[in-house]
Coordinates of C-alpha atoms in Angstrom, one line a residue:
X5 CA 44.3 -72.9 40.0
X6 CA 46.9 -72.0 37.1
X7 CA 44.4 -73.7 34.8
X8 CA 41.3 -71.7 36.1
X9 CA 42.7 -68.3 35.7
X10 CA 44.2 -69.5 32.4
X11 CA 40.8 -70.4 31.2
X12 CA 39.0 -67.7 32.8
X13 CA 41.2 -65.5 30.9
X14 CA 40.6 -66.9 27.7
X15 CA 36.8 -66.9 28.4
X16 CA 37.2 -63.1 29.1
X17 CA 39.4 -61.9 26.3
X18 CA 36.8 -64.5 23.8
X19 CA 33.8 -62.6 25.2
X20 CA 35.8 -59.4 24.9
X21 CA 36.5 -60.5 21.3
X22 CA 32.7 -61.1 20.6
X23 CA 31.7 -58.4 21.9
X24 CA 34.1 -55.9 19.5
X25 CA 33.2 -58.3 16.5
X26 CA 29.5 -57.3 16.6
X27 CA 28.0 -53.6 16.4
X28 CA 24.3 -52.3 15.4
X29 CA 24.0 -49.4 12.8
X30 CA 21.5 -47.2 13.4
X31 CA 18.8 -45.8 11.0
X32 CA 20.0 -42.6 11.2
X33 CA 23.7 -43.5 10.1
X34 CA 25.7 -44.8 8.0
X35 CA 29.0 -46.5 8.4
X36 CA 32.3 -47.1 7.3
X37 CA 34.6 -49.8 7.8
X38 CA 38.2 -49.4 8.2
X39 CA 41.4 -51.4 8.2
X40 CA 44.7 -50.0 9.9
X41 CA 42.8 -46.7 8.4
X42 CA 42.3 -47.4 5.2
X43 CA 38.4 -48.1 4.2
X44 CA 37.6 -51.5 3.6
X45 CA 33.4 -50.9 3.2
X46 CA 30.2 -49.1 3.7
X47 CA 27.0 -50.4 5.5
X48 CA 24.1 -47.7 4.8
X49 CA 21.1 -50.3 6.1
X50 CA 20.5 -50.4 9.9
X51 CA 20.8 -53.5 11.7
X52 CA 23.6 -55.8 13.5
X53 CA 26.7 -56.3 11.7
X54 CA 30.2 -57.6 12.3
X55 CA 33.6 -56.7 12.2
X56 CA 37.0 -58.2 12.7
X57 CA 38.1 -57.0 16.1
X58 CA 41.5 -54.7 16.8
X59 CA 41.7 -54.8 13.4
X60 CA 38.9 -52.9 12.0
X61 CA 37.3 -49.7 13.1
X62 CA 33.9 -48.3 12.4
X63 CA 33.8 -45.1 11.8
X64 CA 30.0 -43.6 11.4
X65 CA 28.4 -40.9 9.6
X66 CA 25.3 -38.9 10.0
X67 CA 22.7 -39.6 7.0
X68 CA 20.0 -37.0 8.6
X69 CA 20.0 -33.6 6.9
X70 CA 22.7 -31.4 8.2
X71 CA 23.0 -27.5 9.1
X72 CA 25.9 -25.2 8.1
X73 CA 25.7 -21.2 8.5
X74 CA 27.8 -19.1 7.1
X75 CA 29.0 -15.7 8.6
X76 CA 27.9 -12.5 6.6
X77 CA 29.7 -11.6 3.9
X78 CA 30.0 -8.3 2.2
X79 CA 29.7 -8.8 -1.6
X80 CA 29.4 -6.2 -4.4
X81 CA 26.2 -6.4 -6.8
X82 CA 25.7 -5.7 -10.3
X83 CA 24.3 -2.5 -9.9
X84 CA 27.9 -1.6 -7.5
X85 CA 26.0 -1.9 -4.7
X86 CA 27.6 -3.6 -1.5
X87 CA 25.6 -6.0 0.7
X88 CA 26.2 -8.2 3.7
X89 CA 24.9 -11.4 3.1
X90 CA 24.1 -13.7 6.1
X91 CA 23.0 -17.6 4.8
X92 CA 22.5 -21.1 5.6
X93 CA 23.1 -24.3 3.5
X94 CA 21.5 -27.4 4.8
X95 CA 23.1 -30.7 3.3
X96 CA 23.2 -34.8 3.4
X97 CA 26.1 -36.9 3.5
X98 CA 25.5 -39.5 0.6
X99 CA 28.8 -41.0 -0.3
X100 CA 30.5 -41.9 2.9
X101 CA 33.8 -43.0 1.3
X102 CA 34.4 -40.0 -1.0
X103 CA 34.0 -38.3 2.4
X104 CA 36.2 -39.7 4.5
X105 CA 38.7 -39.6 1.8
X106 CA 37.9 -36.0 0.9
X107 CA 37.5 -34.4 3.9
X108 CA 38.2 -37.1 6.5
X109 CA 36.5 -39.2 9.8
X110 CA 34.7 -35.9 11.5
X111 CA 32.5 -33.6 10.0
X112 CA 34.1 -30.2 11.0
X113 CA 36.3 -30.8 8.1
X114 CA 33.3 -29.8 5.6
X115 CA 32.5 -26.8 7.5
X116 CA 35.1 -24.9 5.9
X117 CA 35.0 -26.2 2.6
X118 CA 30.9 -25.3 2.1
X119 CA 32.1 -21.8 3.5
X120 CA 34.4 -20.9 0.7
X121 CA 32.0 -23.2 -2.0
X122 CA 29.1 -20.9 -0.5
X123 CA 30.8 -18.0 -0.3
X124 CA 32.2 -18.0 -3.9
X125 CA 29.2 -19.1 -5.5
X126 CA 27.0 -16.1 -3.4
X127 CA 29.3 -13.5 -5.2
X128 CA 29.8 -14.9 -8.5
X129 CA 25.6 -15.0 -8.9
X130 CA 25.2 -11.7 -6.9
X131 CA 27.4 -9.5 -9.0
X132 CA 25.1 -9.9 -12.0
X133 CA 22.0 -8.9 -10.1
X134 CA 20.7 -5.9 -8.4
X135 CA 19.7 -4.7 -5.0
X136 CA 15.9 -4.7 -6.6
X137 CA 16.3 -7.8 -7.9
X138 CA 17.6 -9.3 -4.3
X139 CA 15.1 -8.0 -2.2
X140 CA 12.1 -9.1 -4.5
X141 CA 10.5 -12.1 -6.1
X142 CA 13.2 -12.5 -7.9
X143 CA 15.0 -14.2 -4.6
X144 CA 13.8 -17.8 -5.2
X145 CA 15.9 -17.9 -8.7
X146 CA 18.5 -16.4 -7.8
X147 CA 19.0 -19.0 -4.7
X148 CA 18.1 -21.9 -7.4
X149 CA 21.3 -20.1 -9.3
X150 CA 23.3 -20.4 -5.8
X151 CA 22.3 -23.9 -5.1
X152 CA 23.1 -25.3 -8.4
X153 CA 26.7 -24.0 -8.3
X154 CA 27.2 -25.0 -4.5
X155 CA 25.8 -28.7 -5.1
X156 CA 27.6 -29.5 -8.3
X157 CA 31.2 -28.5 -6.5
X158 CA 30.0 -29.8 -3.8
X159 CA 29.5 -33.5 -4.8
X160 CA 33.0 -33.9 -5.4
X161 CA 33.1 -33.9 -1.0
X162 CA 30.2 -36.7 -1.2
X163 CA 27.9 -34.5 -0.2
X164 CA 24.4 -33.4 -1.4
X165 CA 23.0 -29.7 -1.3
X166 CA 19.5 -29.8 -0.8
X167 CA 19.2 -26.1 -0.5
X168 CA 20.9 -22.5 -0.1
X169 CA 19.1 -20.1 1.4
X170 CA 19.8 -15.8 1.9
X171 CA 19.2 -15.6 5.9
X172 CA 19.3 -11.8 6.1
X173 CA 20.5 -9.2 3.3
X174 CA 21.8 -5.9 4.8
X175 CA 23.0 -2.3 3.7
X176 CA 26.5 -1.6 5.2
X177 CA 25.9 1.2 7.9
X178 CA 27.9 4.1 6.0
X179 CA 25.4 3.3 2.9
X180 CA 22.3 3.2 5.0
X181 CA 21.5 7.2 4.9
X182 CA 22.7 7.4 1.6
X183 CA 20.2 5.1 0.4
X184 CA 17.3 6.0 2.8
X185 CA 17.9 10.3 1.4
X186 CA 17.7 8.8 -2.0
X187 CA 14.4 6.9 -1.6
X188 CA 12.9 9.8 0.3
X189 CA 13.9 12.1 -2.4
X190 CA 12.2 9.6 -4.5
X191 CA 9.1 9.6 -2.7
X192 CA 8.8 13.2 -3.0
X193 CA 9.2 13.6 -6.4
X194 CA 6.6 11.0 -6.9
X195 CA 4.7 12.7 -4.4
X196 CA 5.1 16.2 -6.2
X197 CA 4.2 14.1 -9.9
X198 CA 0.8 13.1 -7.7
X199 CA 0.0 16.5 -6.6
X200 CA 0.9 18.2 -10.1
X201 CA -1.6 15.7 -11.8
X202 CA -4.3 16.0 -9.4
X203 CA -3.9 19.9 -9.3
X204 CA -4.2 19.2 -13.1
X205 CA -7.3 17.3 -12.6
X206 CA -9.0 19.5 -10.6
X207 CA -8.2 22.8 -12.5
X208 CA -9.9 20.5 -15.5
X209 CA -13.0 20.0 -13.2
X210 CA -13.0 23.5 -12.1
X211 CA -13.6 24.5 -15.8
X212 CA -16.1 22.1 -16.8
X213 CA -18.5 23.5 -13.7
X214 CA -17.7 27.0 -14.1
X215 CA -18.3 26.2 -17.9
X216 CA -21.6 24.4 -16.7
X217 CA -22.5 27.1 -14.6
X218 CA -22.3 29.8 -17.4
X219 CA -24.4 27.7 -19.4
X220 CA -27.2 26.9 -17.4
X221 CA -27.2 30.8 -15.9
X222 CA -27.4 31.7 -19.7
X223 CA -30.0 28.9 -20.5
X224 CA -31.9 29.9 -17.1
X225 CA -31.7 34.0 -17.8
X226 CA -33.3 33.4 -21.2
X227 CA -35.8 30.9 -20.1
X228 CA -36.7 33.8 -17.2
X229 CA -36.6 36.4 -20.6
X230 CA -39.0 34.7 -22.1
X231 CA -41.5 33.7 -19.3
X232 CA -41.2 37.4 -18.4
X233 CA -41.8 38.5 -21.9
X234 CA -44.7 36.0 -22.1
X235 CA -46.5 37.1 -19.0
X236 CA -45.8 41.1 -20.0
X237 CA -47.5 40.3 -22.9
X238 CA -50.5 38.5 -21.1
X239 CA -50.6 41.0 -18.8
X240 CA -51.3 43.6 -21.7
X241 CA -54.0 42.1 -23.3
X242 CA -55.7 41.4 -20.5
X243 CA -55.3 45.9 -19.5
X244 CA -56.6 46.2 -23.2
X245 CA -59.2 43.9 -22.9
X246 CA -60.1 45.8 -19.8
X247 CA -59.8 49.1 -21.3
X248 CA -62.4 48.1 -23.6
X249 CA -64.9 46.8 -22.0
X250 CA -65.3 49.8 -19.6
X251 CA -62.7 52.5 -20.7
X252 CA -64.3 55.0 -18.2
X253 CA -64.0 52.6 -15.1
X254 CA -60.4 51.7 -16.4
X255 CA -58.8 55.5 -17.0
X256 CA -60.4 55.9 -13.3
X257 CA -58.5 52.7 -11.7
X258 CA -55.0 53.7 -12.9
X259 CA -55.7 57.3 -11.9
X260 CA -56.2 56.1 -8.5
X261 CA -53.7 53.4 -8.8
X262 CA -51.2 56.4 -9.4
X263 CA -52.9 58.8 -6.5
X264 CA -51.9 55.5 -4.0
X265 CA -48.6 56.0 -5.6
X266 CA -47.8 59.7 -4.9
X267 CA -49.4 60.4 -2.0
X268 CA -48.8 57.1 0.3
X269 CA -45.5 58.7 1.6
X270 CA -46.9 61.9 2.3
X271 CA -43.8 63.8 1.3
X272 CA -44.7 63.9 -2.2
X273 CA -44.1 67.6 -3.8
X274 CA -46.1 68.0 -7.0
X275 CA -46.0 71.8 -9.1
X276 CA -49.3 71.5 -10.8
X277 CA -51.9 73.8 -12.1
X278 CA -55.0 72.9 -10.3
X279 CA -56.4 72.8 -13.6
X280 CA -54.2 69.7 -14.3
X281 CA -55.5 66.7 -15.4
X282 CA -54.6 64.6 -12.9
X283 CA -56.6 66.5 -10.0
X284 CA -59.8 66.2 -12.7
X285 CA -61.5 63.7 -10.5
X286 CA -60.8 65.9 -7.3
X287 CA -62.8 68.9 -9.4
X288 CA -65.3 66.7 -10.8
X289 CA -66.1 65.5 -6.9
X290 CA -69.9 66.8 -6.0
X291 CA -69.4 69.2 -3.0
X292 CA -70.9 68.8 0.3
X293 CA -73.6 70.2 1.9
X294 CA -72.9 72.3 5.1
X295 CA -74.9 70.8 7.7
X296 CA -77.1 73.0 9.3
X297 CA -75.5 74.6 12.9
X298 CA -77.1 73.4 16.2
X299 CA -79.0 75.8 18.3
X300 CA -76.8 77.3 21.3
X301 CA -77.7 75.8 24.9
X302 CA -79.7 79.5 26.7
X303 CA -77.2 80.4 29.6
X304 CA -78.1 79.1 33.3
X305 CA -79.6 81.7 35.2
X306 CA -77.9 83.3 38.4
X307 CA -78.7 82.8 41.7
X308 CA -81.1 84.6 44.0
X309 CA -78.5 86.4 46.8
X310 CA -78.6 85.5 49.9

């Protein structure tokens, strides 16, 4: 019996001793390899590998592409404006070794390191640069700037940067209004330049029609002139080709023509001779005959009395 659990034991504590030897690394790490905690290797392809056991420890790393954010910070731009800056920094572990003996086994001990490195390098780039400048198209270089700083101190961890990004760029409160009167102020005066220019524009228009106007009233009163003076003098050759064809007939139309005139109101008062002239066709004027008087009916006769 003494030999049976003697050699079940050692069957156990052999298997327990296999077992420890052997361990898989998966594609998504990397490993390390340590020896009473110093390293002794690195494994970076996936697969079964071995290990002395109790002696050795395997310590494994993360080779996916990592997330760090950063709280906002409140830094002061080249134009003295302030700005609270909230980012993220996404990274890779790529030299497992210079981690572990830069920062150590766990990766919490990175976090704060890329939060000063990122921090630092967001105010050293940002205080050359304006609030414009930020919150344009002029973002992207200015996180290349960012990430080239961050990733070349950062390297020295064993770590890779593969980008640096400005989450959210905010006014402090207090400098909210200030900013917001300003732009409004802006807006109006812009506004006002608008108006004044197209007041300017329009008192330009204004001219050029009235200018127009007078022009072709001008152009139109002398074109009327000179139809009117056209048809006058038609209209007089044709009276003094009338007039001398028939001068009689003629003197006697406008006589009449000016009778129509005078009398048609009937409230015409004229102080004339009757010798006058222009009553000559009213004397010249045959008279009439009196008509002869029609005898008078005799008078009925009265009755006989009764």
């Amino acid at each position: 019996m003494n030999r049976l659990a003697i050699l079940g034991a050692v069957v156990v504590v052999a298997l327990f001793l296999a077992a420890s030897s052997f361990f898989t690394v998966h594609q998504t790490q990397q490993v390390l390899i340590t020896q009473f905690g110093q390293p002794i290797r690195v494994i970076q392809d996936p697969g079964l590998n071995m290990k002395v056991p109790l002696i050795q420890n395997v310590i494994a790393f993360d080779r996916r592409l990592l997330d760090f954010d950063t709280a906002g910070e409140e830094v002061i731009l080249g134009d003295q404006r302030r700005l609270i800056v909230d980012s993220f920094t996404r990274y890779r572990i790529t030299d497992p070794l210079l981690f572990f003996q830069t920062v150590g086994a766990t990766e919490q001990g990175i976090r704060g390191r890329l939060n000063s490195i990122v921090t630092s390098a967001l105010r050293r780039v940002l205080a050359s640069e304006t609030l414009i400048a930020v919150l344009s198209a002029e973002r992207g270089r200015i996180m290349g700037e960012i990430n080239r700083q961050v990733n070349e101190e950062a390297r020295r961890f064993g770590i890779e940067v593969e980008d640096v990004r400005i989450r959210r760029a905010d006014l402090p409160e207090e400098n909210t209004q200030a900013i917001l009167s300003r732009m409004q102020s802006e807006r109006e005066r812009v506004a006002r330049e608008a108006r004044a220019e197209g007041a300017e524009v329009a008192a330009r228009i204004r001219a050029q029609a009235e200018r127009d106007r007078t022009v072709l009233l001008a152009q139109a009163e002398a074109d009327a002139a000179i139809l009117r003076g056209t048809g006058e003098q038609e209209a007089i050759g044709i009276f003094a080709a009338a007039f001398q064809r028939d001068p009689e007939f003629f003197q006697f139309w406008r006589t009449m023509q000016a009778y129509r005139e005078v009398f048609s109101t009937g409230e015409s008062r004229m102080v004339l001779t009757p010798e006058s002239d222009f009553f000559r066709y009213f004397r010249d004027m045959p008279a009439r005959e009196a008509a002869p008087a029609a005898p008078a009916a005799p008078a009925p006769s009265p009755a006989p009395a009764q």
